[in-house]
XYZ file of C-alpha atoms in Angstrom:
600
model
C -20.018 -12.709 2.781
C -23.686 -12.359 3.843
C -25.341 -9.099 3.243
C -27.609 -7.483 5.744
C -29.858 -4.441 5.431
C -29.850 -1.664 8.020
C -33.295 -0.076 7.792
C -33.844 3.467 8.915
C -36.486 3.897 11.672
C -39.839 5.103 10.663
C -40.241 8.769 10.585
C -36.583 9.458 10.051
C -36.999 10.504 6.435
C -38.420 13.807 5.312
C -40.104 14.279 2.005
C -37.147 13.762 -0.220
C -36.169 13.204 -3.842
C -33.030 11.140 -4.056
C -30.882 11.467 -7.145
C -27.910 9.167 -7.696
C -27.320 10.153 -11.286
C -26.299 8.031 -14.221
C -23.588 5.433 -13.377
C -20.514 5.987 -15.282
C -20.114 3.503 -18.054
C -23.563 1.890 -17.640
C -25.739 4.427 -19.443
C -28.519 3.676 -16.951
C -30.110 6.102 -14.663
C -31.208 5.442 -11.071
C -33.747 7.886 -9.586
C -36.339 7.497 -6.979
C -38.923 10.070 -5.935
C -41.351 10.306 -3.058
C -43.965 12.823 -2.547
C -43.945 15.503 0.119
C -43.954 13.517 3.502
C -45.692 14.237 6.589
C -43.252 12.511 8.919
C -44.676 9.056 8.269
C -43.161 8.562 4.794
C -39.907 6.659 4.371
C -37.362 7.234 1.684
C -36.599 4.242 -0.498
C -33.519 2.442 0.851
C -30.218 2.866 -0.996
C -28.399 -0.161 -2.254
C -27.232 -1.945 0.962
C -23.554 -2.339 1.656
C -22.262 -5.801 2.532
C -21.779 -6.063 6.300
C -18.999 -8.268 7.579
C -18.913 -9.948 10.886
C -17.451 -7.760 13.743
C -13.743 -7.908 13.891
C -11.770 -8.616 17.106
C -9.952 -5.449 17.656
C -9.188 -2.747 15.105
C -6.477 -4.996 13.760
C -8.822 -7.972 13.870
C -8.704 -10.651 11.237
C -5.798 -13.036 10.798
C -4.638 -11.450 7.524
C -4.358 -8.010 8.882
C -2.670 -9.158 12.104
C -0.154 -11.147 9.916
C 0.466 -8.149 7.713
C 1.019 -5.817 10.716
C 3.355 -8.382 12.370
C 5.309 -8.784 9.085
C 5.515 -5.004 8.742
C 6.806 -4.729 12.255
C 9.503 -7.362 11.650
C 10.226 -5.722 8.331
C 10.945 -2.389 10.041
C 13.060 -3.953 12.830
C 15.192 -5.957 10.264
C 15.663 -2.792 7.971
C 16.568 -0.134 10.556
C 20.246 -0.668 10.204
C 20.218 -0.736 6.499
C 17.708 2.031 5.459
C 17.334 5.677 6.498
C 14.849 6.560 9.199
C 12.886 8.706 6.685
C 12.275 5.652 4.567
C 10.717 3.785 7.411
C 8.991 6.658 9.092
C 5.655 6.068 7.564
C 5.686 2.424 8.323
C 6.457 3.219 11.908
C 3.620 5.697 12.087
C 1.144 3.114 10.704
C 2.289 0.520 13.225
C 2.007 3.042 16.094
C -1.455 4.046 14.940
C -2.526 0.453 14.467
C -1.403 -0.394 18.040
C -3.149 2.655 19.450
C -6.413 1.950 17.542
C -6.308 -1.732 18.569
C -6.379 -0.691 22.217
C -9.560 1.330 21.671
C -13.118 -0.116 21.406
C -14.194 -1.193 17.880
C -17.839 -0.762 18.771
C -17.295 2.925 17.830
C -16.411 3.987 14.302
C -14.947 7.452 13.608
C -16.173 9.104 10.426
C -14.949 12.541 9.375
C -16.738 15.060 7.166
C -14.114 16.825 5.107
C -14.460 19.354 2.418
C -13.550 22.764 1.100
C -14.749 26.200 2.184
C -18.393 26.721 1.485
C -19.119 23.048 0.595
C -21.695 22.815 3.381
C -19.900 20.339 5.621
C -21.274 21.830 8.841
C -24.796 21.859 7.391
C -24.539 18.251 6.368
C -23.035 17.414 9.879
C -26.000 19.017 11.463
C -28.413 17.269 9.097
C -26.935 13.834 9.986
C -26.976 14.696 13.705
C -30.506 15.991 13.603
C -29.685 19.132 15.483
C -27.708 22.379 15.157
C -24.496 21.100 16.755
C -21.863 22.797 14.498
C -21.823 26.412 13.617
C -22.715 27.010 9.910
C -22.735 30.323 8.206
C -21.452 32.649 5.523
C -18.407 33.671 7.523
C -15.309 31.807 6.249
C -13.841 29.764 7.777
C -16.723 28.875 9.951
C -15.416 25.726 11.548
C -12.030 26.414 13.314
C -11.973 23.329 15.562
C -13.181 19.827 14.784
C -16.601 19.161 16.289
C -17.676 15.660 17.198
C -21.061 13.992 17.570
C -21.357 10.609 19.278
C -24.184 8.049 19.039
C -23.736 5.985 22.157
C -23.056 2.241 21.416
C -24.971 1.088 24.414
C -22.120 -1.160 25.610
C -19.861 -0.567 28.551
C -17.293 0.844 26.286
C -17.102 4.670 26.083
C -15.973 6.826 23.253
C -13.682 8.903 25.469
C -10.508 7.116 24.500
C -11.183 7.644 20.790
C -11.999 11.221 21.292
C -8.812 11.675 23.367
C -6.785 10.081 20.602
C -8.398 12.404 18.044
C -7.629 15.337 20.432
C -11.185 16.648 20.212
C -11.505 19.261 22.994
C -14.198 18.773 25.598
C -16.044 21.863 24.550
C -16.388 20.492 20.930
C -17.828 17.061 21.990
C -21.527 16.611 21.299
C -23.933 13.757 21.780
C -26.689 12.956 19.329
C -30.078 14.352 20.370
C -32.029 11.941 18.258
C -31.737 8.221 19.053
C -31.049 6.403 15.778
C -30.285 2.787 16.249
C -28.830 2.625 12.733
C -26.017 5.036 13.831
C -25.221 3.462 17.268
C -21.512 3.498 17.692
C -20.842 6.377 15.269
C -18.503 9.245 16.110
C -19.075 11.803 13.406
C -16.555 14.665 13.069
C -17.006 17.986 11.335
C -13.478 19.050 10.225
C -12.218 22.539 9.488
C -11.901 23.422 5.714
C -9.033 21.632 4.012
C -8.388 24.792 1.872
C -8.657 27.209 4.766
C -6.372 30.280 4.697
C -5.333 29.353 8.135
C -2.499 26.823 8.055
C -3.334 25.606 11.464
C -6.727 24.501 10.213
C -5.168 22.581 7.290
C -2.742 20.956 9.698
C -5.609 19.836 11.876
C -7.447 18.386 8.919
C -4.358 16.437 7.825
C -3.818 15.034 11.362
C -7.404 13.899 11.714
C -7.621 12.397 8.317
C -4.735 10.162 9.289
C -6.590 8.904 12.386
C -10.224 8.490 11.475
C -11.691 5.179 10.334
C -13.726 6.557 7.411
C -14.190 9.899 5.413
C -17.079 11.590 3.915
C -15.685 13.953 1.268
C -18.103 16.803 0.678
C -17.936 18.727 -2.686
C -20.166 21.325 -4.144
C -21.241 21.977 -7.756
C -18.775 24.841 -8.185
C -15.605 23.340 -6.818
C -16.141 19.546 -7.197
C -13.319 19.478 -9.772
C -10.891 21.483 -7.668
C -7.349 20.275 -8.507
C -6.163 20.727 -4.981
C -8.916 18.456 -3.648
C -8.299 15.729 -6.159
C -4.498 15.796 -6.173
C -3.748 16.343 -2.516
C -6.667 14.551 -0.916
C -8.812 12.280 -3.158
C -5.839 11.032 -5.129
C -3.828 10.494 -2.018
C -6.687 8.660 -0.444
C -7.318 6.477 -3.545
C -6.285 3.354 -1.526
C -8.802 4.179 1.093
C -11.835 4.159 -1.320
C -13.394 1.277 0.597
C -13.913 3.518 3.621
C -14.796 6.724 1.694
C -17.963 8.384 0.572
C -17.981 11.274 -1.967
C -21.062 13.434 -1.490
C -22.004 16.191 -3.984
C -23.749 18.588 -1.634
C -26.049 21.599 -2.498
C -27.713 19.462 -5.274
C -30.752 21.629 -4.848
C -28.918 24.359 -6.663
C -28.837 22.308 -9.839
C -31.548 21.030 -12.243
C -32.100 17.257 -12.255
C -30.261 16.655 -15.432
C -27.386 18.814 -14.343
C -27.071 16.768 -11.130
C -26.580 13.600 -13.254
C -24.021 15.311 -15.482
C -22.043 16.568 -12.499
C -22.083 13.121 -10.860
C -20.819 11.496 -14.076
C -18.045 14.098 -14.298
C -17.127 13.574 -10.728
C -16.900 9.745 -11.230
C -14.732 10.410 -14.241
C -12.349 12.652 -12.322
C -12.223 10.045 -9.456
C -11.451 7.239 -11.899
C -8.634 9.357 -13.393
C -7.140 9.644 -9.999
C -7.282 5.939 -9.345
C -10.180 5.984 -6.923
C -12.168 2.788 -7.065
C -15.931 3.319 -7.162
C -18.305 1.058 -5.351
C -20.503 0.143 -8.256
C -22.117 -3.104 -9.358
C -21.514 -4.675 -6.022
C -17.624 -4.024 -6.067
C -15.782 -2.490 -3.144
C -15.068 1.158 -3.489
C -16.152 4.614 -2.717
C -19.836 5.537 -2.836
C -20.855 8.586 -4.821
C -24.215 10.341 -4.244
C -25.801 13.677 -4.432
C -27.509 15.294 -1.389
C -28.883 18.689 -0.291
C -28.157 19.187 3.397
C -30.265 22.310 3.260
C -33.451 20.663 1.956
C -32.695 17.179 3.238
C -32.691 15.720 -0.215
C -30.518 12.464 -0.184
C -29.638 12.771 3.512
C -31.614 9.629 4.425
C -29.704 7.662 1.826
C -26.334 8.942 3.211
C -27.429 8.071 6.691
C -28.239 4.632 5.623
C -24.796 4.175 3.969
C -23.051 5.525 7.054
C -25.187 3.215 9.291
C -24.142 0.228 7.328
C -20.566 1.254 7.558
C -20.940 1.692 11.345
C -22.809 -1.617 11.898
C -20.214 -3.670 10.137
C -17.613 -2.604 12.730
C -14.895 -3.225 10.230
C -14.103 0.369 9.092
C -11.158 0.629 11.412
C -9.520 -2.632 10.180
C -10.225 -1.751 6.508
C -8.663 1.625 7.135
C -5.608 0.016 8.684
C -5.400 -2.464 5.818
C -5.515 0.423 3.366
C -2.760 2.131 5.290
C -0.610 -0.936 5.135
C -1.327 -1.164 1.401
C -0.057 2.326 0.898
C 2.987 1.807 3.079
C 3.798 -1.470 1.107
C 3.297 0.308 -2.210
C 5.669 3.100 -1.354
C 8.254 0.770 0.150
C 8.132 -1.587 -2.848
C 11.165 -0.189 -4.686
C 13.208 -0.576 -1.503
C 12.540 -4.295 -1.320
C 11.651 -5.349 -4.825
C 13.800 -4.202 -7.688
C 11.486 -3.173 -10.600
C 8.920 -5.769 -9.593
C 11.428 -8.546 -10.517
C 11.519 -12.003 -9.090
C 13.748 -12.753 -6.173
C 17.418 -12.315 -7.174
C 19.695 -15.283 -7.356
C 22.235 -13.940 -4.876
C 25.392 -15.825 -4.091
C 25.508 -18.662 -6.534
C 27.794 -21.676 -6.586
C 29.397 -20.383 -9.701
C 30.016 -17.020 -8.116
C 31.694 -18.669 -5.150
C 33.825 -20.864 -7.335
C 34.960 -17.986 -9.503
C 35.848 -15.950 -6.369
C 37.946 -18.784 -5.038
C 39.647 -19.160 -8.450
C 40.503 -15.464 -8.455
C 41.917 -15.612 -4.917
C 43.984 -18.693 -5.866
C 45.395 -16.677 -8.776
C 46.179 -13.731 -6.385
C 48.231 -15.981 -4.045
C 49.920 -17.722 -7.030
C 48.562 -21.137 -6.290
C 48.926 -22.348 -9.847
C 52.477 -20.972 -10.218
C 53.420 -22.476 -6.795
C 52.093 -25.818 -7.917
C 54.183 -25.743 -11.046
C 57.219 -24.652 -9.042
C 56.635 -27.482 -6.592
C 56.517 -29.894 -9.482
C 59.743 -28.594 -10.949
C 61.312 -28.779 -7.521
C 60.344 -32.408 -7.287
C 61.835 -33.089 -10.709
C 65.056 -31.350 -9.809
C 65.394 -33.366 -6.609
C 64.768 -36.529 -8.645
C 67.345 -35.465 -11.243
C 69.932 -34.908 -8.488
C 69.136 -38.214 -6.844
C 68.885 -40.246 -10.057
C 71.016 -38.246 -12.490
C 74.542 -39.197 -13.508
C 77.458 -37.941 -11.391
C 78.986 -36.256 -14.476
C 75.790 -34.047 -14.862
C 75.797 -33.122 -11.248
C 79.464 -32.151 -11.541
C 78.663 -29.909 -14.451
C 75.842 -28.303 -12.481
C 78.111 -27.603 -9.583
C 80.699 -26.106 -11.931
C 78.158 -23.802 -13.357
C 77.186 -22.549 -9.851
C 80.825 -22.051 -8.971
C 81.397 -19.965 -12.121
C 78.389 -17.843 -11.483
C 79.611 -17.099 -7.887
C 82.998 -16.077 -9.390
C 81.161 -13.730 -11.606
C 79.635 -12.052 -8.486
C 76.159 -13.424 -8.590
C 74.594 -13.957 -5.154
C 74.685 -17.646 -3.986
C 70.899 -17.656 -3.710
C 70.634 -16.438 -7.334
C 73.199 -18.893 -8.509
C 71.496 -21.817 -6.760
C 67.971 -20.767 -7.907
C 67.681 -23.554 -10.301
C 68.476 -26.043 -7.586
C 65.898 -24.903 -5.004
C 62.149 -24.824 -4.824
C 60.478 -21.454 -5.399
C 60.008 -19.096 -2.529
C 56.607 -18.696 -0.918
C 54.140 -16.777 -3.259
C 53.455 -13.212 -2.728
C 49.781 -12.001 -2.568
C 48.758 -9.793 -5.537
C 46.624 -7.110 -3.766
C 45.185 -5.786 -7.075
C 43.943 -9.238 -7.927
C 42.368 -9.660 -4.448
C 40.576 -6.305 -4.857
C 39.354 -7.279 -8.389
C 38.072 -10.656 -6.966
C 36.154 -8.960 -4.229
C 34.629 -6.359 -6.618
C 33.466 -9.071 -9.010
C 31.929 -11.140 -6.231
C 30.071 -8.084 -4.802
C 28.819 -7.282 -8.328
C 27.543 -10.860 -8.867
C 26.016 -11.128 -5.302
C 24.212 -7.707 -5.559
C 22.928 -8.212 -9.049
C 19.139 -7.770 -9.081
C 18.983 -6.369 -5.538
C 17.247 -2.965 -4.736
C 19.951 -0.300 -4.333
C 19.899 -0.082 -0.524
C 20.473 -3.803 -0.105
C 22.945 -3.970 -3.081
C 24.866 -1.197 -1.396
C 24.871 -3.063 1.883
C 26.288 -6.221 0.101
C 29.033 -4.223 -1.612
C 29.943 -2.510 1.718
C 30.118 -5.868 3.522
C 32.367 -7.240 0.757
C 34.560 -4.062 0.865
C 34.977 -4.104 4.614
C 35.884 -7.759 4.602
C 38.396 -7.211 1.808
C 40.260 -4.537 3.680
C 42.217 -7.015 5.758
C 42.111 -9.891 3.240
C 45.499 -9.452 1.576
C 47.218 -9.204 4.975
C 45.255 -12.229 6.205
C 46.311 -14.264 3.135
C 49.954 -13.269 3.623
C 49.729 -14.302 7.229
C 48.118 -17.636 6.278
C 50.996 -18.434 3.785
C 53.560 -17.642 6.429
C 51.884 -19.641 9.061
C 51.435 -22.672 6.804
C 54.571 -22.909 4.575
C 54.972 -25.642 2.109
C 56.050 -29.097 3.512
C 59.469 -30.562 2.872
C 59.843 -32.440 -0.240
C 59.597 -36.254 0.476
C 62.464 -38.496 -0.629
C 61.183 -41.781 -2.083
C 63.206 -44.871 -1.386
C 63.732 -45.575 -5.048
C 65.732 -42.423 -5.262
C 68.283 -43.998 -3.045
C 68.380 -47.182 -5.094
C 68.809 -45.190 -8.224
C 71.654 -43.166 -6.630
C 73.376 -46.432 -5.624
C 72.879 -47.753 -9.176
C 74.556 -44.599 -10.493
C 77.474 -45.098 -8.081
C 77.837 -48.763 -9.292
C 77.785 -47.701 -12.961
C 80.385 -44.957 -12.340
C 82.609 -47.464 -10.601
C 82.220 -49.783 -13.627
C 83.219 -46.877 -15.804
C 86.382 -46.319 -13.827
C 87.199 -49.945 -13.639
C 86.693 -50.405 -17.379
C 88.655 -47.330 -18.146
C 91.573 -48.373 -15.899
C 91.496 -51.920 -17.266
C 91.495 -50.642 -20.812
C 94.410 -48.272 -20.168
C 96.386 -51.111 -18.636
C 95.777 -53.179 -21.709
C 96.793 -50.443 -23.941
C 100.163 -49.865 -22.333
C 100.951 -53.624 -22.799
C 100.319 -54.924 -19.325
C 98.911 -58.474 -19.212
C 95.191 -58.576 -18.661
C 92.430 -61.232 -18.874
C 90.792 -60.501 -22.256
C 90.546 -57.101 -23.849
C 86.734 -57.207 -24.366
C 85.881 -57.240 -20.636
C 87.154 -53.696 -19.834
C 85.551 -52.294 -22.967
C 82.184 -53.845 -21.917
C 82.484 -52.323 -18.379
C 83.276 -48.943 -19.869
C 80.604 -48.865 -22.434
C 78.052 -50.426 -19.937
C 78.727 -47.741 -17.308
C 78.693 -44.981 -19.868
C 75.346 -46.001 -21.390
C 73.762 -47.292 -18.250
C 74.186 -44.083 -16.313
C 72.191 -41.906 -18.791
C 69.604 -44.675 -19.179
C 69.148 -44.870 -15.464
C 68.784 -41.108 -15.148
C 66.182 -41.059 -17.930
C 64.224 -43.785 -16.315
C 64.359 -41.951 -12.978
C 63.114 -38.778 -14.635
C 60.315 -40.654 -16.329
C 59.325 -42.381 -13.104
C 59.343 -38.943 -11.251
C 56.927 -37.220 -13.539
C 53.768 -38.683 -11.962
C 54.699 -38.080 -8.344
C 56.062 -34.710 -9.271
C 52.746 -33.731 -10.882
C 50.834 -35.024 -7.958
C 53.047 -33.060 -5.556
C 52.476 -29.836 -7.590
C 48.730 -30.415 -7.532
C 48.839 -31.026 -3.828
C 50.772 -27.767 -3.278
C 48.303 -25.775 -5.502
C 45.343 -27.266 -3.795
C 46.795 -26.387 -0.362
C 47.301 -22.734 -1.369
C 43.806 -22.672 -2.907
C 42.228 -23.968 0.306
C 44.195 -21.466 2.356
C 43.046 -18.593 0.176
C 39.454 -19.983 0.015
C 39.235 -20.354 3.759
C 40.346 -16.753 4.449
C 38.124 -15.447 1.677
C 35.199 -17.390 3.093
C 35.585 -16.072 6.591
C 36.273 -12.494 5.726
C 34.184 -11.848 2.516
C 31.827 -14.641 1.637
C 30.285 -14.983 5.124
C 29.595 -11.224 5.506
C 28.102 -11.077 2.108
C 26.074 -14.175 2.683
C 24.741 -12.702 5.993
C 23.658 -9.535 4.120
C 21.860 -11.631 1.545
C 20.187 -13.703 4.222
C 18.987 -10.471 5.917
C 17.600 -9.359 2.524
C 15.875 -12.668 1.996
C 14.200 -12.304 5.388
C 12.992 -8.659 4.761
C 11.858 -9.652 1.389
C 9.779 -12.505 2.731
C 8.324 -10.087 5.391
C 7.605 -7.530 2.776
C 5.729 -10.061 0.582
C 3.595 -10.918 3.596
C 2.962 -7.292 4.516
C 2.097 -6.352 0.911
C -0.258 -9.302 0.430
C -3.946 -8.575 1.081
C -4.321 -12.147 2.297
C -1.494 -11.762 4.825
C 0.786 -14.089 2.877
C -1.562 -17.099 3.049
C -1.878 -17.180 -0.699
C 1.568 -16.041 -1.621
C 4.618 -18.304 -1.874
C 7.459 -16.169 -3.002
C 10.498 -17.800 -4.413
C 13.442 -16.631 -2.377
C 16.648 -18.239 -3.163
């Protein structure tokens, strides 16, 4: 970025002695002195600030516009998942950014803030070159913010900004001295931030949230005030780039004491996380002045002029506001600074489907279907004697008073499986835990709620699916009929051989005695062999039929679990991925152009 110097007009400096003190951590001392001036002398210029090209609108610059757009989308996507209090600050920043963007950027609002007796009003008058704000020993002297405007010379007027700041007409002033270096400046003299009047403190807090830059005025006695550093300077640490910290009333201290106080002030600011603009780095400027004697006022005027000339203070202030919002919203969108959570993995889905399959008894139903196939094959291919024994057992069971259904239980396929509700609840809890692992608590809670709501009707839905899609009828292969016919032939051979053998035994003439014996033995041995062969041949189809039944129930359970639990959970995770992406863009100083988050 090119740097430009904004020179003060000749005659603007009085005879001054400018002290900047010893830079913290450098051990070097910067001090310039001029003799007593007669109006023609000029104070040595302070180190110039880099001046950026004018921005288009307060939110000018692609990065800031991208960040504000991402923050706006972030708030919109998060409203139904987060409390209004969590998003209140982000909404306020967006509102203020929109309001500031509608107002001219040729004007820069700079507030002078400080404690009682720090000499704010005197410094305000010194910068304005006239007695515009009341200064005195009575405390508090400034009850209402007073503004002084240096006309920008364009068609734009400062009225809109002053209305936004709610500066009453009676407190609006115009600069008496034309200073081209300050054109476009709206300088505000704020009430004391430590005033005994709470209305004054409220007014200070309101205006500090609206102005583009702040000049913090401290005095040698209260520069280390804990309230100032904790409530204001520490809270505004992110706005150091648009802040100046001025040690006023330096004329009350010896030269060496001024340097020591400046060093201590820098130390306190560093402890509060306030970046200092030293060695060409961006940050807050720290300098000593005496508004009463004019010592250092010219240097302060030059720094303010450079800030105004850049016309980027409003955008930098908004960027700092977005930084602060993103920093405070971080725990809501990024859990402990971790990488993007994995979310709903393929393994989690498969485990969920396995647990639902267990809940509907898919595996047990598959085994039952396999056994049913084998029983049907046994009845079709088994020996007639074994079937007769089975029927006799059923008859005896009925005579003992057992229900017919129970007596015939071994001959029928198992009844439709019943859904185990406890297993369904456990499956949903485990899925929700896996899917929400690594998510920030608000979004983890949203995922768990989505899973729980979907699971409320899941058992009933599974039962309905099982009733609507019962198991199909067992098929009857053609070879069963052939095997049954073979058993009938072998049974006939047994009867024929037995009758033939009995006839031979009683002495009736028959054609050979070996033939009936062969028929009897062949029928008696062939029947069991045929039954065994049929059972062996039925194992493969029976196993396939059982697997088919198990797969059918698994798909039924998986389909209902997908529609009622997995889809709502996936939708919540998708929403989180979207807000996380938006948050990364909003939190990135480059507006996301250099950030490629891994969102799975």
